[in-house]
Short mmCIF file of C-alpha atoms in Angstrom, two decimals:
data_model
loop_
_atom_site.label_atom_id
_atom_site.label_comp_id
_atom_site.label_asym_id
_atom_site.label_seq_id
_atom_site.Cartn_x
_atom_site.Cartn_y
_atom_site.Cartn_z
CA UNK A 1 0.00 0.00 0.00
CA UNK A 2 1.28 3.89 -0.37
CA UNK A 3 0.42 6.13 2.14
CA UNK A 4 0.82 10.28 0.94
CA UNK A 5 2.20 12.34 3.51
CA UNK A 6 2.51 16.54 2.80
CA UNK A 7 6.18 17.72 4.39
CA UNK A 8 4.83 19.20 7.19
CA UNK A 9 3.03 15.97 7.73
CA UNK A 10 6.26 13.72 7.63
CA UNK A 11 7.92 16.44 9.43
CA UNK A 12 5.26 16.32 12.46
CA UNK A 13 5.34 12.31 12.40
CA UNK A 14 8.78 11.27 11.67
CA UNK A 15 9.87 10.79 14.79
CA UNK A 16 6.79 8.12 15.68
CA UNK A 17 7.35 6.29 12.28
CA UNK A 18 10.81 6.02 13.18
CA UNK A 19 10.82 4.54 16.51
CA UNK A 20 7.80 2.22 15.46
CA UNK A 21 9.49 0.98 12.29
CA UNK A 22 12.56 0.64 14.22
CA UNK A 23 10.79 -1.38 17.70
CA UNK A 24 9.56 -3.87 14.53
CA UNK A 25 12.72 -4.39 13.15
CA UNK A 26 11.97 -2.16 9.88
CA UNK A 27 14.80 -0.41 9.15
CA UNK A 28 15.02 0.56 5.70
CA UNK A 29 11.65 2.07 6.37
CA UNK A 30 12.89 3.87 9.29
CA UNK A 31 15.85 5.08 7.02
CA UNK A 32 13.44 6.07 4.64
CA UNK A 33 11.49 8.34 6.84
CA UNK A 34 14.94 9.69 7.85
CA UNK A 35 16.08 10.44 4.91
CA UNK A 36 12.63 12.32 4.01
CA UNK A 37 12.73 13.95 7.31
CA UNK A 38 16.39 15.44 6.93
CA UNK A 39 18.04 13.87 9.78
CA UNK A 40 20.92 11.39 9.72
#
């Protein structure tokens, strides 16, 4: 499925996407948030 997210949006929620893609062993979703966020 795609989900659309507006900057701001991904901006507000990164931080909660991370940590739950992350807790379920997801990372190269978590990197992808990061790298849509900004952060390293």
């Amino acid at each position: 499925s795609l989900i659309y997210y507006s900057r701001q949006g991904i901006q507000e929620d990164a931080d909660h996407i991370i940590k739950l893609a992350t807790v379920e062993g997801l990372t190269a979703h978590a990197n992808s948030v990061r790298v849509r966020k900004g952060s390293d």
